[in-house]
mmCIF file of C-alpha atoms in Angstrom:
data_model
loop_
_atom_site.group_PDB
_atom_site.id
_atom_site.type_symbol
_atom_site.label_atom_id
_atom_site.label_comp_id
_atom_site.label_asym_id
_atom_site.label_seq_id
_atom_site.Cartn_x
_atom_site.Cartn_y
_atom_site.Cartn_z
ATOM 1 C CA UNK A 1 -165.063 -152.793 -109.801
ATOM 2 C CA UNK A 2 -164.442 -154.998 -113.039
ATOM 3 C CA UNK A 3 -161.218 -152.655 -113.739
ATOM 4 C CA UNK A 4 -159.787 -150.494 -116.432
ATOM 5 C CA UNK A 5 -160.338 -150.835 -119.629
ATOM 6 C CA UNK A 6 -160.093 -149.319 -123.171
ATOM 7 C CA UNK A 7 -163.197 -149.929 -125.385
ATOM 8 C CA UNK A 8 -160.759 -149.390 -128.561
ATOM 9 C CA UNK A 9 -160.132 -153.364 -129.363
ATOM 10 C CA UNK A 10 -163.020 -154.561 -127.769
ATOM 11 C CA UNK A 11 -165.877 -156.963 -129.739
ATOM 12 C CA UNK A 12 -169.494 -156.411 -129.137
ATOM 13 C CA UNK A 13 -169.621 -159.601 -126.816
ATOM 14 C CA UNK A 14 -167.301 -157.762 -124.423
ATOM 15 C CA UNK A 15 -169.037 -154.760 -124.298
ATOM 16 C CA UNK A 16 -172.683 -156.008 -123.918
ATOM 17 C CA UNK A 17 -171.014 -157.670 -121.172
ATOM 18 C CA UNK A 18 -170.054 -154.850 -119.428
ATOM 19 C CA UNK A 19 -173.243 -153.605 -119.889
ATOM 20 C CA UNK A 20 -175.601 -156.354 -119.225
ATOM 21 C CA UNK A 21 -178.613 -156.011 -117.173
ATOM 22 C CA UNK A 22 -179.099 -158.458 -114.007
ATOM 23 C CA UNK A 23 -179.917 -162.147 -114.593
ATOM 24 C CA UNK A 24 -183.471 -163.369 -113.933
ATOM 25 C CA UNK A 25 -184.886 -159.480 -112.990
ATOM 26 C CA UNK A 26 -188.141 -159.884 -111.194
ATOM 27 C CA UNK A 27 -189.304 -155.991 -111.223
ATOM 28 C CA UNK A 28 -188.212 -153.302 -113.161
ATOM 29 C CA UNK A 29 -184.111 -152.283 -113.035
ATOM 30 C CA UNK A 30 -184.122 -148.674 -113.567
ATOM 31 C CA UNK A 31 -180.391 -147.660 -115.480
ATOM 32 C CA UNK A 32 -179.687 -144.341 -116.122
ATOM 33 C CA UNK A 33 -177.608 -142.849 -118.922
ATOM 34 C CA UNK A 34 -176.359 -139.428 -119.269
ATOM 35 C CA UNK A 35 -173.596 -137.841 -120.434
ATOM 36 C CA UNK A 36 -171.765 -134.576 -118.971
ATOM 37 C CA UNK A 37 -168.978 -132.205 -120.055
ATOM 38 C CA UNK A 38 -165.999 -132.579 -117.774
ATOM 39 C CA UNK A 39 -167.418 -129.401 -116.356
ATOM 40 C CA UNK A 40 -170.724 -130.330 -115.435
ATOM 41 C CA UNK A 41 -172.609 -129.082 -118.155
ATOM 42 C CA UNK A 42 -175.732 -131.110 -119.742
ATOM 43 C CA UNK A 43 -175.902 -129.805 -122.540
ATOM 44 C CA UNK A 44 -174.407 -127.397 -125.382
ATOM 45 C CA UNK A 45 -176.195 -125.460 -126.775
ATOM 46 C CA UNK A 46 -179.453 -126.653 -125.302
ATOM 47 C CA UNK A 47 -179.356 -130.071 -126.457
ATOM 48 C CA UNK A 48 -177.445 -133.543 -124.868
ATOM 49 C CA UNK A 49 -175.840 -134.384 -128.155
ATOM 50 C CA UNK A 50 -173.617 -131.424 -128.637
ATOM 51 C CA UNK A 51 -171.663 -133.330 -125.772
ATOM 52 C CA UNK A 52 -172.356 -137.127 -127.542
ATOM 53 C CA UNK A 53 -168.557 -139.028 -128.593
ATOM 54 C CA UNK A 54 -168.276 -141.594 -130.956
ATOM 55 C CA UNK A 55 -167.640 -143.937 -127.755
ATOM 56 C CA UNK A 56 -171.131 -142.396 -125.945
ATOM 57 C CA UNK A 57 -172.879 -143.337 -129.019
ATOM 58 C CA UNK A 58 -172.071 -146.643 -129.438
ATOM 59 C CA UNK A 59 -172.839 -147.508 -125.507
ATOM 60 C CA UNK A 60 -176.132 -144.790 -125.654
ATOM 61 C CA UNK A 61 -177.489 -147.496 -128.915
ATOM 62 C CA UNK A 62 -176.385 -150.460 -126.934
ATOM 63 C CA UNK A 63 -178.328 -149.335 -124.043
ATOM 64 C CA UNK A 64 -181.458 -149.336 -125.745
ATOM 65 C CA UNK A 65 -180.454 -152.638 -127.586
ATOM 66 C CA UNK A 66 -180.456 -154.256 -124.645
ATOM 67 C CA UNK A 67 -183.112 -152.705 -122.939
ATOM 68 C CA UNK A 68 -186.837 -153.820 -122.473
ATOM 69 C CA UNK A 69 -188.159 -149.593 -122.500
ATOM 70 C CA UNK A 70 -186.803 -146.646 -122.958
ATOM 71 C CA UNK A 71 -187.858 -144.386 -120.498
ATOM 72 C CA UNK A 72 -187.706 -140.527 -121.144
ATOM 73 C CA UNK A 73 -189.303 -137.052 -120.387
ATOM 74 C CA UNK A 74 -191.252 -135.629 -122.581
ATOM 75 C CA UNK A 75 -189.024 -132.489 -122.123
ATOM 76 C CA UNK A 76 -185.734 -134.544 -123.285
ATOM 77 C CA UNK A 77 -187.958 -136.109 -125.915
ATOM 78 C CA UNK A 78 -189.111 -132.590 -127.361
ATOM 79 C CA UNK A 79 -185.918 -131.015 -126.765
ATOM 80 C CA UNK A 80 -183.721 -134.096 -128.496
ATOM 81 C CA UNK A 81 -186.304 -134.748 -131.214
ATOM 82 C CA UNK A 82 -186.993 -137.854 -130.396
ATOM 83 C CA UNK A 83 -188.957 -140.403 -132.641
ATOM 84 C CA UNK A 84 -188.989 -144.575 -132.055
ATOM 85 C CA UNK A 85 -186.041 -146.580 -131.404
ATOM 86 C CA UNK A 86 -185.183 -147.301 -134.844
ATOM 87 C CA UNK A 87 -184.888 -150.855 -136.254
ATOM 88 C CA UNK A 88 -182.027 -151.686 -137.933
ATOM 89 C CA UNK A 89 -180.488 -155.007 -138.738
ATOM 90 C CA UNK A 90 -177.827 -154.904 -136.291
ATOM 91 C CA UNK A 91 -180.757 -154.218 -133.583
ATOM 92 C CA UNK A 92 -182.974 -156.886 -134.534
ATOM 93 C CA UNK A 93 -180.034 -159.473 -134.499
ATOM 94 C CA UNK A 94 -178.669 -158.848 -130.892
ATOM 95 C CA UNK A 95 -182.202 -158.423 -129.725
ATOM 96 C CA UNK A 96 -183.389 -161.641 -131.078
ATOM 97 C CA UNK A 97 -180.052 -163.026 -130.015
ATOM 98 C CA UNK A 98 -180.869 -162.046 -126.297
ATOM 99 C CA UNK A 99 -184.318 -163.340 -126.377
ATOM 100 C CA UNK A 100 -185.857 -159.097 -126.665
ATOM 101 C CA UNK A 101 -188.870 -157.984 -129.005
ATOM 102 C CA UNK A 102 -187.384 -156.227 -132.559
ATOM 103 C CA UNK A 103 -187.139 -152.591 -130.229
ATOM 104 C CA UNK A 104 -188.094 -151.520 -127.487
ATOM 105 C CA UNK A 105 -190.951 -149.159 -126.833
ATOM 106 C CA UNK A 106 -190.539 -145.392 -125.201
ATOM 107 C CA UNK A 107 -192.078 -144.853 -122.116
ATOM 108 C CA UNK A 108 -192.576 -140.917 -122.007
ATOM 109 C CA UNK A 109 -193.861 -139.116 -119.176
ATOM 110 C CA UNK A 110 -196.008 -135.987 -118.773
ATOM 111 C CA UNK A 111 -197.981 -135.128 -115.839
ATOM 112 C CA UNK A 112 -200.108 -132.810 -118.298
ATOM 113 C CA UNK A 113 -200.380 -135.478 -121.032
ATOM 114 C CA UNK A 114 -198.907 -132.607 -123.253
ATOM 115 C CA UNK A 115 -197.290 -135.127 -126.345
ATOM 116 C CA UNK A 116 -198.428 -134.241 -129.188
ATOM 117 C CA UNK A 117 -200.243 -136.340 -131.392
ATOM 118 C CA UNK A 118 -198.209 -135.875 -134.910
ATOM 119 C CA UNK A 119 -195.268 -136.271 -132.782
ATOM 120 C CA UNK A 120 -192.215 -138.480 -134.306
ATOM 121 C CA UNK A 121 -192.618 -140.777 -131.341
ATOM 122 C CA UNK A 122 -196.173 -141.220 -132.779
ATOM 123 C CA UNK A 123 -195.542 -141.030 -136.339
ATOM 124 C CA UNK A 124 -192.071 -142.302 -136.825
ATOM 125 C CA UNK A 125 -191.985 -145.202 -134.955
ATOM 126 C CA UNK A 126 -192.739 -149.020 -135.185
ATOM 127 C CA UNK A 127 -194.335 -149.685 -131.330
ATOM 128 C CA UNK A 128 -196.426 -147.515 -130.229
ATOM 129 C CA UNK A 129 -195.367 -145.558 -127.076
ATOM 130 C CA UNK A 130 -196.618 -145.566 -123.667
ATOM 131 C CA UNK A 131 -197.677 -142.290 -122.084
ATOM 132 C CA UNK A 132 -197.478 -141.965 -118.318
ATOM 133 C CA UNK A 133 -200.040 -139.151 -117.251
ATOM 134 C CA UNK A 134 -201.954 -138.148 -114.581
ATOM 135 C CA UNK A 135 -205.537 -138.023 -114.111
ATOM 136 C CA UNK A 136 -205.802 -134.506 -113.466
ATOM 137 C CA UNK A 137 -204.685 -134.444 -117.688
ATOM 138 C CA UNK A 138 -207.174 -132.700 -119.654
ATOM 139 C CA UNK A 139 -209.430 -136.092 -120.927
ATOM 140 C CA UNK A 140 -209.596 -134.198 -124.176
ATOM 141 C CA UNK A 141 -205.389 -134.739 -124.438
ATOM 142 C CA UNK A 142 -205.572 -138.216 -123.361
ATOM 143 C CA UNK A 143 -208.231 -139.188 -126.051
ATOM 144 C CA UNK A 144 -206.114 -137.563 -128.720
ATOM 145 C CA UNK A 145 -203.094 -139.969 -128.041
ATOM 146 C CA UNK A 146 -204.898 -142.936 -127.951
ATOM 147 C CA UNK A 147 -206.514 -142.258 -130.994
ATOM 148 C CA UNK A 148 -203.090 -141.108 -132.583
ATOM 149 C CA UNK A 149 -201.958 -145.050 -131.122
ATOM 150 C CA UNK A 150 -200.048 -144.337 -127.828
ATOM 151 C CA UNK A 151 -200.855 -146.693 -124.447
ATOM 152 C CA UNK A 152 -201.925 -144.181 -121.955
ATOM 153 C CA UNK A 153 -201.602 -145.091 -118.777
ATOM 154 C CA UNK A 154 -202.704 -143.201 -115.510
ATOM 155 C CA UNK A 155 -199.935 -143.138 -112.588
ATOM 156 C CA UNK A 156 -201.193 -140.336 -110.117
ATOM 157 C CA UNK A 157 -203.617 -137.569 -109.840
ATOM 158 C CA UNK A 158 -201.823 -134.773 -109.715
ATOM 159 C CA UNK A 159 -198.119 -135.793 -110.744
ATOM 160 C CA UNK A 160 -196.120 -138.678 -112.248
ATOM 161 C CA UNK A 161 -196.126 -141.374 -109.178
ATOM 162 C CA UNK A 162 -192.894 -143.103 -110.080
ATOM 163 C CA UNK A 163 -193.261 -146.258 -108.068
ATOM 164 C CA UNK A 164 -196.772 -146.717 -110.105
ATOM 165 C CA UNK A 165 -195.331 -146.159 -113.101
ATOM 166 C CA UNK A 166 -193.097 -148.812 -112.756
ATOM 167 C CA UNK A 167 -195.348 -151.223 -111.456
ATOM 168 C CA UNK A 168 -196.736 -150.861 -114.417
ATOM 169 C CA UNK A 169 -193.924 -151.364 -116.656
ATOM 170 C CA UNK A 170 -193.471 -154.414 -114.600
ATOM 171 C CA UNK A 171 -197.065 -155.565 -115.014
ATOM 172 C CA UNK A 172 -195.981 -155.407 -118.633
ATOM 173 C CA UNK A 173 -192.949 -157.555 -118.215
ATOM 174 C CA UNK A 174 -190.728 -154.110 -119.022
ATOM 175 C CA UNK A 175 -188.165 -155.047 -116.058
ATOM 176 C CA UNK A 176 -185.019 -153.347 -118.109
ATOM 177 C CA UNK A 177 -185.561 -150.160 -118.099
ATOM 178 C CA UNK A 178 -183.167 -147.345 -119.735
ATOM 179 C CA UNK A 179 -183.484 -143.834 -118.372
ATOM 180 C CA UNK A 180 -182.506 -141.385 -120.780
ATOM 181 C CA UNK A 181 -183.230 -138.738 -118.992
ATOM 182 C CA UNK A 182 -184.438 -135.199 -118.484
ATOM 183 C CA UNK A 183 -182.435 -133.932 -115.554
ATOM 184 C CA UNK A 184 -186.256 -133.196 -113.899
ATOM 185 C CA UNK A 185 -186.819 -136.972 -114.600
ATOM 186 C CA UNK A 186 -183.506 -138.648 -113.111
ATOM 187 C CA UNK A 187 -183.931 -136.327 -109.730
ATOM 188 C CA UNK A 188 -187.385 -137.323 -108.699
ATOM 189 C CA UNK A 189 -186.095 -140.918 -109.412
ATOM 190 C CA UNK A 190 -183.445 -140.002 -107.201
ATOM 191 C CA UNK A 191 -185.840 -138.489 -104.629
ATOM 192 C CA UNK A 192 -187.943 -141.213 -105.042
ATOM 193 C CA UNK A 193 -184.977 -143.721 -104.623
ATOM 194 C CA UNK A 194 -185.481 -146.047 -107.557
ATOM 195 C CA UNK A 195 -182.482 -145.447 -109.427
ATOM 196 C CA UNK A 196 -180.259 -148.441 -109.624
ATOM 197 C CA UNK A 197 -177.914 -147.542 -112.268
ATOM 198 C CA UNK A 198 -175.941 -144.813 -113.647
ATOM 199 C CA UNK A 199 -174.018 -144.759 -116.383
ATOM 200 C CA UNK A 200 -172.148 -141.557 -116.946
ATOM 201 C CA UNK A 201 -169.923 -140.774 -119.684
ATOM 202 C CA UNK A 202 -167.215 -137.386 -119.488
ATOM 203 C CA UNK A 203 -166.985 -136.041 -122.338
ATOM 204 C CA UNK A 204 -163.713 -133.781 -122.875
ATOM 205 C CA UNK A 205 -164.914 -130.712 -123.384
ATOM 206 C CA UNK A 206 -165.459 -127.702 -121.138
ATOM 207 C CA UNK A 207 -168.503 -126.093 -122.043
ATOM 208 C CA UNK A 208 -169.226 -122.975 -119.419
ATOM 209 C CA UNK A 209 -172.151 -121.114 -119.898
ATOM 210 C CA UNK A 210 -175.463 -121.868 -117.842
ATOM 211 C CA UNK A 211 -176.335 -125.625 -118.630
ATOM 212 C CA UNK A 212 -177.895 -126.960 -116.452
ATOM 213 C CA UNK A 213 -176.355 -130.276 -114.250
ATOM 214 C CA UNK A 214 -177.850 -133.914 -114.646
ATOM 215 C CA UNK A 215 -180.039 -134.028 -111.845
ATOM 216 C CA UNK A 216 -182.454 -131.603 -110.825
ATOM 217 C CA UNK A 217 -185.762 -131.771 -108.395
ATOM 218 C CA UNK A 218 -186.503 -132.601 -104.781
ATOM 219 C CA UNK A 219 -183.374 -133.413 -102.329
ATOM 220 C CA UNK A 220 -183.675 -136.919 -101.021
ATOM 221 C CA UNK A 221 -183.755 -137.873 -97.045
ATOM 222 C CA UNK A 222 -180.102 -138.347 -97.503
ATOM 223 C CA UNK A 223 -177.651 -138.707 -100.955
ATOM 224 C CA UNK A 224 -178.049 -142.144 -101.883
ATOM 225 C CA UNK A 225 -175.053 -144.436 -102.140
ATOM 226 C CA UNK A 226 -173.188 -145.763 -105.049
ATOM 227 C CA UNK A 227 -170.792 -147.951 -105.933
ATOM 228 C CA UNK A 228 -168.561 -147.646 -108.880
ATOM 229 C CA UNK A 229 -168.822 -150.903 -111.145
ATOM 230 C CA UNK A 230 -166.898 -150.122 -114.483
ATOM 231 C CA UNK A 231 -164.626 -148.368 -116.175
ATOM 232 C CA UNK A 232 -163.998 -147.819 -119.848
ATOM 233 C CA UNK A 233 -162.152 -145.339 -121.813
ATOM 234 C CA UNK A 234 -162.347 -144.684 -125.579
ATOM 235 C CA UNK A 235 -159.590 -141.931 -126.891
ATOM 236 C CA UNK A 236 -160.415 -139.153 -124.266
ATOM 237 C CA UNK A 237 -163.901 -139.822 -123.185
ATOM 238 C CA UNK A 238 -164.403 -141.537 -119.750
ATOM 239 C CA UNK A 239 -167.476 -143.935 -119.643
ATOM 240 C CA UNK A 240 -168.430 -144.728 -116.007
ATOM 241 C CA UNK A 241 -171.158 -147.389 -114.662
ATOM 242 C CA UNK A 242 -171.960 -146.823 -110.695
ATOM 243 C CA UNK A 243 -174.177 -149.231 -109.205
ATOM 244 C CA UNK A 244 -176.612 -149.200 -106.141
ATOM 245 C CA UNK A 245 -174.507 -149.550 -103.086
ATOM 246 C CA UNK A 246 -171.899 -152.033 -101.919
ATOM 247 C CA UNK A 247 -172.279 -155.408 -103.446
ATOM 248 C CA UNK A 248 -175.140 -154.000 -106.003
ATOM 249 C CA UNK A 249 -175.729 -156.666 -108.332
ATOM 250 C CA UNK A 250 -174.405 -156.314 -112.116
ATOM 251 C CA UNK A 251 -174.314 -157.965 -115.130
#
C-alpha cells in the first residue's frame, strides 16, 4: 500500500499518479469507480450523485481523463443522465499530455439494445458511443442507433458476454477501461472475474432507507481477492483504490 495521504495540498501530477493505469497494458484493465455512503447505500435519492464530494468529483473526472472508455450501464446512464464525456480545456491538455484521443468514448451496454436514439449520449456528445447488445435485440433497435451514429457491436445472443465485450474494446486498442457502474454491471464483472480495480470512495453521510449496495448479480465460485493499494483522504471523505490480489500491478 503506497500509504496515507491527504489529497488537500496535492498537485495534479501527484494525483494522476496515484491513479495511473498500468504501463504498457496489452488487453483491456477493467477499474471500477463507485462511491458509497458510510452505510452502504448507492445512492440517495435514487441517483449516485446525491452521495458525490468535492474530493469524489475531482478523482470521478480524472478517471475518465485518463481513461481510454468509459464503460457504463445503460441503467446508470438513464438513471444519472448521462451525455458524452465533455471536452474541456483542462481534458484535452492532460489527455494530449498522456498521449489519449481529446475524450474518451462511452461504452454502454444493453442486452435489449434499449438506448434511445435522441439520447444525450447520442446527441450531446463529440464521439460517438459504442453499444454492446445482443443478437437476440430487436434488428429494428439496432438499425435506429446506427443511424442515430452509435458503433453497435454484438457480444452474445442472449445476454451481454463480458469477456467478448472486452475483446472487443481491446480489438479497438480501448485497454483502460473505467467502470462507472450500475451495481447489475460491476457484479456480473465480478461473477465473471474481470474486475481488476476498485476504487471506492466513503462518503460521510448515513443515508438509511432501501438503496441498494454496489454490487448486485450472480455470486462468484468464491469472493475474489483484493488488495488494498491507496489511500487518500480529502476533509471527511475516504477515497480507497483495492487492486487484484497480492502483488496486483499499479500505476
Amino acid at each position: 500500500m503506497d500509504g496515507l495521504w491527504p489529497t488537500t495540498g496535492f498537485d495534479d501530477s501527484r494525483i494522476e499518479e496515484f491513479y495511473a493505469y498500468p504501463p504498457g497494458l496489452d488487453r483491456p484493465w477493467v477499474r471500477v469507480n463507485f462511491v458509497s455512503s458510510v452505510d452502504g447505500a448507492v445512492t440517495v435519492a435514487g441517483r449516485s450523485r446525491g452521495l458525490s464530494t468535492p474530493a469524489d468529483h475531482r478523482v470521478f473526472q480524472l478517471g475518465r481523463d485518463l481513461a481510454d472508455v468509459v464503460l457504463v450501464g445503460l441503467g446508470t446512464a438513464a438513471v444519472e443522465g448521462y451525455g458524452g464525456v465533455p471536452v474541456g480545456e483542462r481534458r484535452t491538455e492532460r489527455r494530449r499530455r498522456l498521449g489519449l484521443s481529446p475524450v474518451p468514448p462511452i461504452a454502454v451496454v444493453t442486452g435489449r439494445c434499449a438506448l434511445s436514439p435522441d439520447s444525450p449520449l447520442l446527441t450531446d456528445t463529440a464521439v460517438a458511443p459504442l453499444v454492446f447488445t445482443c443478437s437476440s435485440a430487436p434488428g429494428s433497435a439496432r438499425e435506429d442507433l446506427v443511424a442515430a451514429g452509435a458503433e453497435v457491436i454484438i457480444a452474445g445472443e442472449d445476454r451481454v458476454d463480458l469477456h467478448r465485450m472486452l475483446a472487443e474494446l481491446g480489438e479497438r486498442g480501448l485497454h483502460r477501461v473505467d467502470c462507472e457502474g450500475g451495481p447489475t454491471l460491476f457484479g456480473n464483472l465480478i461473477a465473471d472475474d474481470l474486475v481488476d480495480e476498485l476504487c471506492l470512495t466513503l462518503s460521510p453521510l448515513l443515508a438509511g432507507g432501501d438503496a441498494g449496495r454496489i454490487a448486485t448479480g450472480p455470486l462468484p465460485v468464491e469472493p475474489r481477492a483484493l488488495s488494498l493499494v491507496s489511500v487518500l483522504h480529502e476533509d471527511d471523505t475516504l477515497l480507497l483504490r483495492y487492486g487484484r490480489g497480492p502483488g496486483s500491478p499499479v500505476g
